[in-house]
Coordinates of C-alpha atoms in Angstrom, one line a residue:
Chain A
X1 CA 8.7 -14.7 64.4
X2 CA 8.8 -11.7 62.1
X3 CA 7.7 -8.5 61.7
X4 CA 3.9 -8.5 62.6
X5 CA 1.9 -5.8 61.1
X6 CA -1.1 -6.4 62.0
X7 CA -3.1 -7.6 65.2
X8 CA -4.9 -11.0 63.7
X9 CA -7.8 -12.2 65.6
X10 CA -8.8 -15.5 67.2
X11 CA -11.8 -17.4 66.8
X12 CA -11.8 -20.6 68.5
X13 CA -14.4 -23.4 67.6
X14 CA -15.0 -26.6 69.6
X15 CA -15.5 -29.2 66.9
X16 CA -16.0 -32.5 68.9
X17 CA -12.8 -32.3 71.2
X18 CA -13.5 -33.4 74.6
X19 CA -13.2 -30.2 76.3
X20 CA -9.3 -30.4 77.4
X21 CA -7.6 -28.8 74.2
X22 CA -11.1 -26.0 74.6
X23 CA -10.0 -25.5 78.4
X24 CA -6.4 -24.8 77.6
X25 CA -7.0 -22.6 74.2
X26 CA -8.3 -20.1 77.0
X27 CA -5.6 -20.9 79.4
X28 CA -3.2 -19.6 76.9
X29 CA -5.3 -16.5 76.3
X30 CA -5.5 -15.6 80.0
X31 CA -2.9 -13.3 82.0
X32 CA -0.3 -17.0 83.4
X33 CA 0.8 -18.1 79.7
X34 CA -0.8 -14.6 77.7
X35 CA -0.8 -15.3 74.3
X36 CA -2.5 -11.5 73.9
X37 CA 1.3 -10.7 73.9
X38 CA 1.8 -11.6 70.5
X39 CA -0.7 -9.2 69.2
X40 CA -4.3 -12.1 69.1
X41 CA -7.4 -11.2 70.6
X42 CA -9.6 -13.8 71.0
X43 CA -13.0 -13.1 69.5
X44 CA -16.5 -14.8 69.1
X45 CA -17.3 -13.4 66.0
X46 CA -16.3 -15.5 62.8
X47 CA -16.3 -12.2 60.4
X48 CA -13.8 -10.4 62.3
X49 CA -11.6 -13.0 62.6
X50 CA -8.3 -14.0 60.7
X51 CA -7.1 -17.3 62.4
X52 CA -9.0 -20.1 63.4
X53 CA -8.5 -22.4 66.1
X54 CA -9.9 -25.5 65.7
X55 CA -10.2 -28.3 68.6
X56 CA -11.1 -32.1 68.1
X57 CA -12.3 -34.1 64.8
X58 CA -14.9 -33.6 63.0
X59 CA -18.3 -35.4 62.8
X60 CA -21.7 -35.7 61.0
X61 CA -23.8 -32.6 62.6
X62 CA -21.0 -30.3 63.5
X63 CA -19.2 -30.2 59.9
X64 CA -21.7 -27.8 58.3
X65 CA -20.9 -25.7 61.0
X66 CA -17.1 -25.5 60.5
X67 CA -17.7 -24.9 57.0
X68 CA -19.9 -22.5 57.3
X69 CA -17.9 -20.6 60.2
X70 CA -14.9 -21.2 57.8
X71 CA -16.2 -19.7 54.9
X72 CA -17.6 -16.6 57.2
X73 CA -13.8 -15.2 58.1
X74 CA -12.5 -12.9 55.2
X75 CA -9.3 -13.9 53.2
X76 CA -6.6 -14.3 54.0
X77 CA -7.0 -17.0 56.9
X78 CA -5.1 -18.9 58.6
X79 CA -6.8 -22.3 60.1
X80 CA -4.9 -24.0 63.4
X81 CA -5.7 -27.6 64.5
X82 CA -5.4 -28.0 68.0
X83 CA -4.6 -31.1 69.8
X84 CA -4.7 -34.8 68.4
X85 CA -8.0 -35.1 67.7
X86 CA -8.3 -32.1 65.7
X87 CA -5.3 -33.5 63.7
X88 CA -6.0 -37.0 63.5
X89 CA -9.0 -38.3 65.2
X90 CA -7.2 -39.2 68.3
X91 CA -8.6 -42.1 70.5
X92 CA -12.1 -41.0 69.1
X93 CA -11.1 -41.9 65.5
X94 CA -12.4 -45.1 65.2
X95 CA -16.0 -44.1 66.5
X96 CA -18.9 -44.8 64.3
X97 CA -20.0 -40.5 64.2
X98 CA -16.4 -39.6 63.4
X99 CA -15.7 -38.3 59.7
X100 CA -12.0 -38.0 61.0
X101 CA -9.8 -34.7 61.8
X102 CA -10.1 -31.5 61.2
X103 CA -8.5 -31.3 57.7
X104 CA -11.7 -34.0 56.7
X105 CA -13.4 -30.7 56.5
X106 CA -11.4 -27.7 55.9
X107 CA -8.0 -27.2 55.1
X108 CA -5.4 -27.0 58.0
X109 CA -2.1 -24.9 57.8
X110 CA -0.6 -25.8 61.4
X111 CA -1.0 -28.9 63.4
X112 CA -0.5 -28.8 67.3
X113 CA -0.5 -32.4 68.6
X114 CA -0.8 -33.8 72.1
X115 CA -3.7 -35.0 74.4
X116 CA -4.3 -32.6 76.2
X117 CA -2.3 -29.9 74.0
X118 CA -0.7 -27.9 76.5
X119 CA -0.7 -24.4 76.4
X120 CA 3.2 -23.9 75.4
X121 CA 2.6 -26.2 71.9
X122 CA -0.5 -24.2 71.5
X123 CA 1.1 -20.8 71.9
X124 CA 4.0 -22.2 69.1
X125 CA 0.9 -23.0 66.9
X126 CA -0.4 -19.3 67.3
X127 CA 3.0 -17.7 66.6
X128 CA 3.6 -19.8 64.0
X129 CA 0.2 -18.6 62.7
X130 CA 0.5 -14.9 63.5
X131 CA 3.9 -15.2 61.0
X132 CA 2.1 -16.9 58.3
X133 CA -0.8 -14.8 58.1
X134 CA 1.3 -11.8 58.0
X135 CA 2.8 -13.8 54.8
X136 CA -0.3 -14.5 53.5
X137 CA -1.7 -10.4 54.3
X138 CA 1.0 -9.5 52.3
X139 CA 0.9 -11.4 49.8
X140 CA -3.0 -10.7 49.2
X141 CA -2.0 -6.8 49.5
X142 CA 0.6 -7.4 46.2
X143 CA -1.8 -9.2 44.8
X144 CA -4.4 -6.6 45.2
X145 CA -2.0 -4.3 44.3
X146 CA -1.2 -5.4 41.1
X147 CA -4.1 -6.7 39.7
X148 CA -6.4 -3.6 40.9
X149 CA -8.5 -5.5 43.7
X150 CA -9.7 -7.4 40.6
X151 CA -10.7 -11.5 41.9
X152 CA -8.1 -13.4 40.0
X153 CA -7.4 -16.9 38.9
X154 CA -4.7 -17.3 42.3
X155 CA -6.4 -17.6 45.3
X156 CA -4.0 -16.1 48.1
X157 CA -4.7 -18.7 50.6
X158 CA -3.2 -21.5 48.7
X159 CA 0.5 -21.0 48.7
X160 CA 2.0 -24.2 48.2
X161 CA 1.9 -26.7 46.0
X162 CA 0.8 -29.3 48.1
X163 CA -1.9 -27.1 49.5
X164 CA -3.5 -27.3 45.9
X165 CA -2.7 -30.9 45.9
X166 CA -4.5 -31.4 48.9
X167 CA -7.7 -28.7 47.8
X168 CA -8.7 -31.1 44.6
X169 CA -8.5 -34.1 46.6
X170 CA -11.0 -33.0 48.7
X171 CA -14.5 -33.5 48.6
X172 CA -17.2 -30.9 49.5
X173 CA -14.5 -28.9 50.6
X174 CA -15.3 -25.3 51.8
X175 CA -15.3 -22.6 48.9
X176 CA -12.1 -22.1 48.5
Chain B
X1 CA -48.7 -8.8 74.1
X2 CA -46.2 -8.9 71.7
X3 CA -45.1 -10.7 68.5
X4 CA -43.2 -14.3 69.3
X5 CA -40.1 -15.0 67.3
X6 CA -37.3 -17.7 67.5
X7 CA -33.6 -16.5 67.8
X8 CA -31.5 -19.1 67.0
X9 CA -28.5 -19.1 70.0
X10 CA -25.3 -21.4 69.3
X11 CA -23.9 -23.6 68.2
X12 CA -20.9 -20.7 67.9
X13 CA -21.0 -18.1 70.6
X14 CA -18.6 -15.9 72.5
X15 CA -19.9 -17.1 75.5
X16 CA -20.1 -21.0 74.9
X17 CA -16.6 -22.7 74.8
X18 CA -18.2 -25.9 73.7
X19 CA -21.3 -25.9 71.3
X20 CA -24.8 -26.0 71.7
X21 CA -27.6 -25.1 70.4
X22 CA -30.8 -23.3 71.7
X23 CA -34.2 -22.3 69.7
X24 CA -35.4 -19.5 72.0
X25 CA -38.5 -18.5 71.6
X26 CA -38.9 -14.7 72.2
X27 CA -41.9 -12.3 73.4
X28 CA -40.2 -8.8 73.5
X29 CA -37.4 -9.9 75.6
X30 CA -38.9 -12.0 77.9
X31 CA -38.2 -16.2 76.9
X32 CA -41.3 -18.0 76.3
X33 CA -39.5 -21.2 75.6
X34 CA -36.1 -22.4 75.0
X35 CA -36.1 -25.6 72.8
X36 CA -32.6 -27.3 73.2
X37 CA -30.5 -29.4 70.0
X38 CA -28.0 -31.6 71.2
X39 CA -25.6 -33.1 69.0
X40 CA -22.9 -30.9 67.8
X41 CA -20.1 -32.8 70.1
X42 CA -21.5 -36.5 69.9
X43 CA -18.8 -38.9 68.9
X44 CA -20.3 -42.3 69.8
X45 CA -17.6 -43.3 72.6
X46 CA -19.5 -46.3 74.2
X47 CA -19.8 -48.1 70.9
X48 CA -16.1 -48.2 71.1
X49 CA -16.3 -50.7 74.5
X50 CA -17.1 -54.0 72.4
X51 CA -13.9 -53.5 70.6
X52 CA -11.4 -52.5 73.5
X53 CA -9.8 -54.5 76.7
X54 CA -11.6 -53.8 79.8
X55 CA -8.3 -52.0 81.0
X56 CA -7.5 -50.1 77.8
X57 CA -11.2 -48.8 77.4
X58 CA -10.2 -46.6 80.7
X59 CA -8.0 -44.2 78.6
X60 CA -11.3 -43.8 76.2
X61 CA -13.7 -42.9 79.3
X62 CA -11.0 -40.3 80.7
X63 CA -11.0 -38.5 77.6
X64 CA -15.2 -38.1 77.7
X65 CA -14.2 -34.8 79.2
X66 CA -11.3 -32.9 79.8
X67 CA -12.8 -31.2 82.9
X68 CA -13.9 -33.7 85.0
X69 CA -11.4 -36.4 83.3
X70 CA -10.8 -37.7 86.9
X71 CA -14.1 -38.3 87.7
X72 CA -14.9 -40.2 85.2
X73 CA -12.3 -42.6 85.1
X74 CA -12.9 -42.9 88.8
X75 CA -16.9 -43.7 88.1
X76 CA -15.4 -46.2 85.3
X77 CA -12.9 -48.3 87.4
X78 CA -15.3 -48.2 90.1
X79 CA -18.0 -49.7 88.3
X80 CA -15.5 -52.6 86.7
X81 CA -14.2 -53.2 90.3
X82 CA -17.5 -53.9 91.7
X83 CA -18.3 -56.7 88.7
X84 CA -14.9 -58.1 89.8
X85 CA -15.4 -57.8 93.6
X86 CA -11.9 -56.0 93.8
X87 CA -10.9 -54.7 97.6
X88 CA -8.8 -51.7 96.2
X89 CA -6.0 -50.8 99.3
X90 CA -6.6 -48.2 101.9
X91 CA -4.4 -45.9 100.6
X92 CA -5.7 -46.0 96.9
X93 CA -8.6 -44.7 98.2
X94 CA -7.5 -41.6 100.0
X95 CA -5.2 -41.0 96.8
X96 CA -8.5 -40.9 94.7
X97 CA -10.3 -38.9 96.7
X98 CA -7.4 -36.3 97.1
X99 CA -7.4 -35.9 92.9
X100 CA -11.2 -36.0 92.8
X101 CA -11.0 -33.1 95.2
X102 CA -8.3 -31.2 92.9
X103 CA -10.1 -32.0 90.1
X104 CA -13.4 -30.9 91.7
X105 CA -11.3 -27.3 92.7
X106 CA -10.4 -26.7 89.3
X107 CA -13.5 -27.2 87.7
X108 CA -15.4 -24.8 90.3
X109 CA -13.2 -22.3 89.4
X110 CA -12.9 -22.8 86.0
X111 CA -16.8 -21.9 86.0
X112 CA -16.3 -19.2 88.3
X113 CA -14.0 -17.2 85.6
X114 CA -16.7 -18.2 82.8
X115 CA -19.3 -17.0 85.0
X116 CA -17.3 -13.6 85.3
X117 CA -16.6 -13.6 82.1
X118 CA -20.5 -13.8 81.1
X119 CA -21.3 -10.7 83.1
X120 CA -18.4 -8.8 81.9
X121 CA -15.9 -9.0 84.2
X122 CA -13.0 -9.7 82.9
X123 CA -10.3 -8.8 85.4
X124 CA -12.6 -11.6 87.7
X125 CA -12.3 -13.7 85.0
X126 CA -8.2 -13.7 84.9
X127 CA -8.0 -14.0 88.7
X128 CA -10.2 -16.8 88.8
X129 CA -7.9 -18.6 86.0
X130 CA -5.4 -18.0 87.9
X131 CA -6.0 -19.9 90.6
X132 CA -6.8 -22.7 88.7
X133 CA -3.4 -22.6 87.5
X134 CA -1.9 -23.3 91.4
X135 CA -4.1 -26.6 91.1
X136 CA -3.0 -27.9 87.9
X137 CA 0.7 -27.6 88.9
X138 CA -0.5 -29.5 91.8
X139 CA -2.0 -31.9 89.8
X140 CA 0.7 -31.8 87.0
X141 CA 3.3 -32.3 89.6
X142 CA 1.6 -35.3 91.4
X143 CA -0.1 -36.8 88.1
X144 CA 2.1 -35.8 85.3
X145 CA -1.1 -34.0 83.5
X146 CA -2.7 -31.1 83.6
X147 CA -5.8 -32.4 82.5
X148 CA -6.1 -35.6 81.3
X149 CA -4.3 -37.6 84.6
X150 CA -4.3 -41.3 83.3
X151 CA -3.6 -42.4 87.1
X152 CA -6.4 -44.9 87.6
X153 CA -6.4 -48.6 87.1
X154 CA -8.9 -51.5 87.9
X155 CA -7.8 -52.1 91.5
X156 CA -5.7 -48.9 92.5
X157 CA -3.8 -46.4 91.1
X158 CA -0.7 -45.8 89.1
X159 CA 1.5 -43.4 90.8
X160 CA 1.8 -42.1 94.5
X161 CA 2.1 -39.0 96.5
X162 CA 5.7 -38.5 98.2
X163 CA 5.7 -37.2 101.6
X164 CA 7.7 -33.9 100.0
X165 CA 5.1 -33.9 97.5
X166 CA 2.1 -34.0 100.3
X167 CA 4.0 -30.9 102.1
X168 CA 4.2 -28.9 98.9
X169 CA 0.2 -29.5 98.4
X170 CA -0.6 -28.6 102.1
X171 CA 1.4 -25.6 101.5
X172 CA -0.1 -24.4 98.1
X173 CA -3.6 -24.9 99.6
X174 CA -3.1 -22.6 102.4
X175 CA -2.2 -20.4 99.6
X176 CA -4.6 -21.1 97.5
X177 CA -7.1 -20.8 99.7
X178 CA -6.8 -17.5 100.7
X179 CA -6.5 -15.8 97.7
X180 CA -9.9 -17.8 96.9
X181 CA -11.4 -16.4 99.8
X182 CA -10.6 -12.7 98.6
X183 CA -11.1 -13.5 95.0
X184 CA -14.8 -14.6 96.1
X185 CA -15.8 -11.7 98.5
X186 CA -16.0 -9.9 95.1
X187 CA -18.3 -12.5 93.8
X188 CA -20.6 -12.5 96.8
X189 CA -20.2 -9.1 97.9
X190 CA -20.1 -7.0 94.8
X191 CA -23.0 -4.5 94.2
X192 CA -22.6 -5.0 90.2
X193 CA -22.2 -8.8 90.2
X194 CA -25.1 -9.2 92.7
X195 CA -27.3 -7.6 90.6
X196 CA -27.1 -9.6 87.7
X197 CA -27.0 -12.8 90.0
X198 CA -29.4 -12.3 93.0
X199 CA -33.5 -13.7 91.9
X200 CA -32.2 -14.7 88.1
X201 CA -33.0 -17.7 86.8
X202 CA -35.2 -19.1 90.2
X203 CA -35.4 -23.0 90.3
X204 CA -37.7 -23.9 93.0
X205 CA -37.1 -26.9 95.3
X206 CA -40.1 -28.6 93.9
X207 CA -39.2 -27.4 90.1
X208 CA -35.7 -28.8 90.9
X209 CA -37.4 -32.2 92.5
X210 CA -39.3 -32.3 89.3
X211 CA -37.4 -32.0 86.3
X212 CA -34.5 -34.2 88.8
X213 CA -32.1 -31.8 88.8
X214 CA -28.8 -33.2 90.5
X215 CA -25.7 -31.5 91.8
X216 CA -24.7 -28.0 93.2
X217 CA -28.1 -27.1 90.3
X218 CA -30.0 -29.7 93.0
X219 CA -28.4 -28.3 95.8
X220 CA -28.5 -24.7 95.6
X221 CA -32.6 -25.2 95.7
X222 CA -32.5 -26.5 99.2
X223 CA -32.4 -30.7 97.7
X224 CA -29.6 -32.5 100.0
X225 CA -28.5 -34.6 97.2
X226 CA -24.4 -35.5 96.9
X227 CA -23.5 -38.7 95.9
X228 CA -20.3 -38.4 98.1
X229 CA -22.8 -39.5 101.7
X230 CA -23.0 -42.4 100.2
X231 CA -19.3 -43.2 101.6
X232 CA -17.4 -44.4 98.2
X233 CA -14.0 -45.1 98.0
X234 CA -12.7 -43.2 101.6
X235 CA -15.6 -40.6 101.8
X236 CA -17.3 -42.6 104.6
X237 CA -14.2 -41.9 107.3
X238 CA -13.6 -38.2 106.3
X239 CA -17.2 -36.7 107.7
X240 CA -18.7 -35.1 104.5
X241 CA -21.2 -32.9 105.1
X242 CA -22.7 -32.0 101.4
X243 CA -22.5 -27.9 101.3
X244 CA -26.5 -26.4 100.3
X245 CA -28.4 -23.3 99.7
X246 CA -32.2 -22.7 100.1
X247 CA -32.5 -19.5 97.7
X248 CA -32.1 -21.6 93.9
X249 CA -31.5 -18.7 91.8
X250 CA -27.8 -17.8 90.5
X251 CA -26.8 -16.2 93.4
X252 CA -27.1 -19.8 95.4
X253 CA -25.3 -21.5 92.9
X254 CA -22.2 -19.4 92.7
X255 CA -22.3 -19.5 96.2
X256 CA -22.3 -23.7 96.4
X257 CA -19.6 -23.4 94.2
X258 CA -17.5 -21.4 96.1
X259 CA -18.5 -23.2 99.3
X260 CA -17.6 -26.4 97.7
X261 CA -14.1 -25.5 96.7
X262 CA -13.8 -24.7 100.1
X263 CA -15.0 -28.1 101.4
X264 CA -12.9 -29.7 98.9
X265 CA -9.5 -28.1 100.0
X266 CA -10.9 -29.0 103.9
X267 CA -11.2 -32.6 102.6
X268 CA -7.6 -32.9 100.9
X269 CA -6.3 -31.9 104.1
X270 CA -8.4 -34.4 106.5
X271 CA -7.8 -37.1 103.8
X272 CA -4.0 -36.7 104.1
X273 CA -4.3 -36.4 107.9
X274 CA -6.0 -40.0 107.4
X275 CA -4.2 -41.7 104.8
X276 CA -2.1 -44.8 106.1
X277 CA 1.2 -43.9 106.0
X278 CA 2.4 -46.8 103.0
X279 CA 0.8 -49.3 101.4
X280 CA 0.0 -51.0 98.3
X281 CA -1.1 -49.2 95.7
X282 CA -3.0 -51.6 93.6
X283 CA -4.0 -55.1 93.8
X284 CA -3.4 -57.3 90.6
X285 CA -6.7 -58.1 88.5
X286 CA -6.9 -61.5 86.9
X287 CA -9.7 -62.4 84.4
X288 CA -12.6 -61.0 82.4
X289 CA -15.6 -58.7 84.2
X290 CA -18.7 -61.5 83.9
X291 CA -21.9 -59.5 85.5
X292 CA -23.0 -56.2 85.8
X293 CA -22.9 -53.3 87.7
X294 CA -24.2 -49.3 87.9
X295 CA -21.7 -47.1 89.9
X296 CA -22.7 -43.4 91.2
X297 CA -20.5 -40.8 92.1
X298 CA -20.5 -37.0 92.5
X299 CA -18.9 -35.1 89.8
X300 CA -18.1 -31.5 89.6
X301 CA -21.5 -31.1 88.1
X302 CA -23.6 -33.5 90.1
X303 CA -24.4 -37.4 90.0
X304 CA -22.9 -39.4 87.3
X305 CA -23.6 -43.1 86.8
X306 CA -21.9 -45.5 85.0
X307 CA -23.3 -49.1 83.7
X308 CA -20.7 -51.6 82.5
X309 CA -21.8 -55.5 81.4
X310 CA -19.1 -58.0 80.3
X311 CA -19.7 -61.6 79.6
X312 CA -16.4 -63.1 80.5
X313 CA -14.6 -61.4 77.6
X314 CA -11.9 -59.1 77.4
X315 CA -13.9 -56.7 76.7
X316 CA -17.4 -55.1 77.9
X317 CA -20.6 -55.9 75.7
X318 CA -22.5 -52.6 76.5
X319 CA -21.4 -49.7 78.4
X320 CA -23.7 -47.3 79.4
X321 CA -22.8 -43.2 81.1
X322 CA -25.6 -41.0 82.1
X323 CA -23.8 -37.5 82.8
X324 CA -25.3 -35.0 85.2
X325 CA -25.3 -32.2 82.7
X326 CA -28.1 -34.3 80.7
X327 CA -30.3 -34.2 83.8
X328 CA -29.3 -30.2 84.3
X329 CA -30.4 -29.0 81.1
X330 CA -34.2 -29.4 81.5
X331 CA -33.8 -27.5 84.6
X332 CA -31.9 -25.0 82.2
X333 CA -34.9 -24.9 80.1
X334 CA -37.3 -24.5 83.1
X335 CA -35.4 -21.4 84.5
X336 CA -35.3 -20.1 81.1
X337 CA -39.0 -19.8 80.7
X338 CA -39.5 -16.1 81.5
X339 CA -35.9 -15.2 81.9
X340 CA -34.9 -11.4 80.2
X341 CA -32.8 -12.0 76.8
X342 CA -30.0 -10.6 78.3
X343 CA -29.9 -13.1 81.5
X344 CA -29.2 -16.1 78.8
X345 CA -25.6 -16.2 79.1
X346 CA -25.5 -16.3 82.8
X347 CA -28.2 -19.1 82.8
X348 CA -26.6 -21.4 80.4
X349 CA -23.6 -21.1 82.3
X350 CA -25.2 -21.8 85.8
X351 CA -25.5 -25.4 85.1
X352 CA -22.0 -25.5 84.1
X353 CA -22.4 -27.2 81.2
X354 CA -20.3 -29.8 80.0
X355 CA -21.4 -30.3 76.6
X356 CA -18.6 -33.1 75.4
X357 CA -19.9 -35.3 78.7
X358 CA -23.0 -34.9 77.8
X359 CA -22.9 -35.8 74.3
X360 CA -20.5 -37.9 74.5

């Protein structure tokens, strides 16, 4: 982990998870495993909020509402899945209301597997997070910088190639 | 008489950790009505039972919910073990009960902190949490999980409890217990917390009888209702005596809560005075579940019941699990009616909602 600038915040949003991976999102935030030492506070409001903490897949009523909460947070963001459903489907993959993982919906930049993810894989998802959004801040600053806060053809969330791969292959995906 | 209007409250919200969505319907700020959307969470788990072994479908039904994981698995197992006519061995069902009791302390606490943290207090909040945290290294070190345990099978259970093992619970609970106890005085003491528990959100024993409210909801309107007299698994030999309030407002169920951890930690100790010494663990299953069968049992949150049917095949034709969050939130919706705006957090979160059971 680098030099972190800035304090980025947390929003966390249950997709369809089954409550473990929620349960131990806050378990990290709270004073035993304290991921506040890294510089996150967890908030509930998606327009203050730079990293988002997604838990379980994604199906047919909630995906509007990952979208939408998606598109709320200003740029740049940085989106975590959390636990295998939220990267995969998990065991719930195959069930008819299921549209799949997390990244059916929005993009992802950091996976956290297990079932239940426990709270030292999900603290290595949020410094792993806190480092590329300070990446990502900067960038956006230079950018800004240069061009004069004009909105230019380079969108600073996408950095890599396959990121931009990955953005035309998917349908309906957020405005991005 | 003022204007009505509708404020939309989920599906996100800083105090809901899983989503759901209200249409409140506002006079001033007193609720008129509060019109409820389910959905958000719904993943269509029991269509998955045509398609899985009997024995393999277990690891779908832990994972309905993280928090009371154990209790379903135990309703599940339970229910298949009754189509099958499976005696499961005397010391299998102490072992259940002493998880379902960890389990059970976990979960209380767990709503205690979210309680806390609905009123504001977030220093209440932390302590509470870290409670919880003694338990699940109980339950981590005796399971291998911290919340999803994977123990259970048709017939027994998977792993067992070492003597050293039972000495380092007994010790932990002493422990545990009395930092409960002082953590709790706040709860039940405190000038500032009682006033934003004591007469909010009143559920009246008839109200509750009506709208067939179950659990500590039930049981902190006077209803003696706990599915745990009716003596399942090793219940019957450890004297339960179910733990009820008279007063039904907020106040009551907080203090069920905290009475029930209590009762729980008092019935992990009786049931290891109890348990036989050794003894099998499981019995071996042969062939396919042909009948059916409903099983009840008491969950964190009140009566769940689970319905399995199989035909002979390896796996179940219909499986069916009513959760006791469903029945809870019409009683949400009648203590809501004429609640202040500001008491809505603190209601939604005295049914201790488990959204992800409920939907399933």
């Amino acid at each position: 982990m680098g030099k972190v600038k800035k304090s980025p915040w947390l929003l966390h949003y249950d997709g369809s998870s089954c409550n473990g991976c929620d349960i131990e999102v806050l378990a990290t935030l709270t004073p035993v495993y304290d991921a506040e030492r890294f510089g996150v506070v967890n908030t509930g409001d998606p327009l203050q909020a730079d990293i988002l903490m997604i838990t379980g897949g994604i199906n047919q009523q909630n995906a509007p509402v990952v979208k939408q909460l998606y598109d709320q947070m200003p740029r740049p963001k940085v989106v975590v899945a959390v636990g295998t459903c939220a990267c995969s489907g998990g065991v719930f993959r195959e069930c008819y209301n299921m549209l799949g993982g997390a990244d059916s919906t929005i993009p992802i930049d950091i996976y956290v597997p297990g079932c239940a993810a426990r709270p030292e894989s999900i603290m290595d998802g949020i410094m792993k997070a806190v480092e590329l959004f300070q990446k990502r801040s900067d960038e956006h600053d230079r950018y800004e910088k240069e061009h004069k806060g004009e909105a230019g053809p380079v969108d600073p969330n996408i950095n890599t190639a396959r990121d931009k791969v990955r953005m035309k292959e998917m349908k309906g995906a957020a405005d991005v | 008489m003022g204007k009505k209007s509708v404020i939309p409250f989920g599906p996100q919200h800083p105090v809901l950790p899983e989503p759901i969505h209200l249409d409140l319907v506002v006079e001033d700020e007193r609720i008129v009505e509060a019109i409820p959307n389910i959905g958000f969470i719904h993943r269509g788990l029991e269509g998955l039972a045509p398609d899985r072994d009997f024995q393999k479908y277990l690891y779908v039904v832990e994972r309905t919910c993280g928090i009371c994981s154990f209790g379903h698995g135990l309703g599940y197992v339970e229910s298949i073990e009754g189509i099958m006519n499976v005696e499961v061995p005397e010391r299998a069902k102490y072992l259940r009960v002493v998880w379902a009791e960890m389990a059970r302390m976990t979960s209380h606490l767990m709503w205690l902190g979210f309680t806390a943290d609905a009123f504001g207090f977030e220093s209440l909040f932390y302590e509470a949490w870290r409670i919880r945290e003694k338990v699940l290294d109980l339950m981590e070190m005796t399971t291998g999980g911290r919340l999803i345990y994977s123990v259970l099978k048709v017939g027994g259970v998977l792993k067992d409890i070492t003597p050293d093992m039972q000495k380092k619970i007994l010790d932990d609970l002493n422990e545990i217990e009395k930092e409960t106890r002082e953590m709790t005085r706040t709860f039940l003491d405190d000038y500032s917390v009682k006033t934003r528990l004591v007469g909010v959100g009143v559920l009246t024993k008839q109200q509750a009888h009506d709208v067939g409210a179950c659990g500590p909801m039930a049981r902190a309107s006077g209803i003696v209702c706990d599915m745990r007299m009716r003596g399942y698994e090793a219940y019957a030999d450890l004297g339960f005596e179910p733990v009820v309030s008279q007063d039904g407002d907020s106040y009551a169920r907080c203090e069920v809560r905290i009475n029930e951890i209590f009762a729980s930690i008092e019935l992990v100790r009786r049931a290891f005075e109890r348990m036989p010494k050794e003894g099998d663990l499981a019995v071996t299953v042969k062939g396919n579940p042909d009948g059916e069968y409903f099983a009840r049992i008491e969950q964190p949150r009140g009566e769940a019941i689970f319905y399995s049917e199989g035909h002979g095949k390896p796996a179940l034709d219909r499986f069916r699990l009513r959760t006791p969050t469903f029945a809870n939130l019409q009683a949400l919706c009648e203590t809501l009616k004429g609640a202040e705006y500001a008491d809505v957090p603190i209601l939604i979160l005295t049914i201790d909602p488990c959204i992800s059971c409920t939907e399933r």
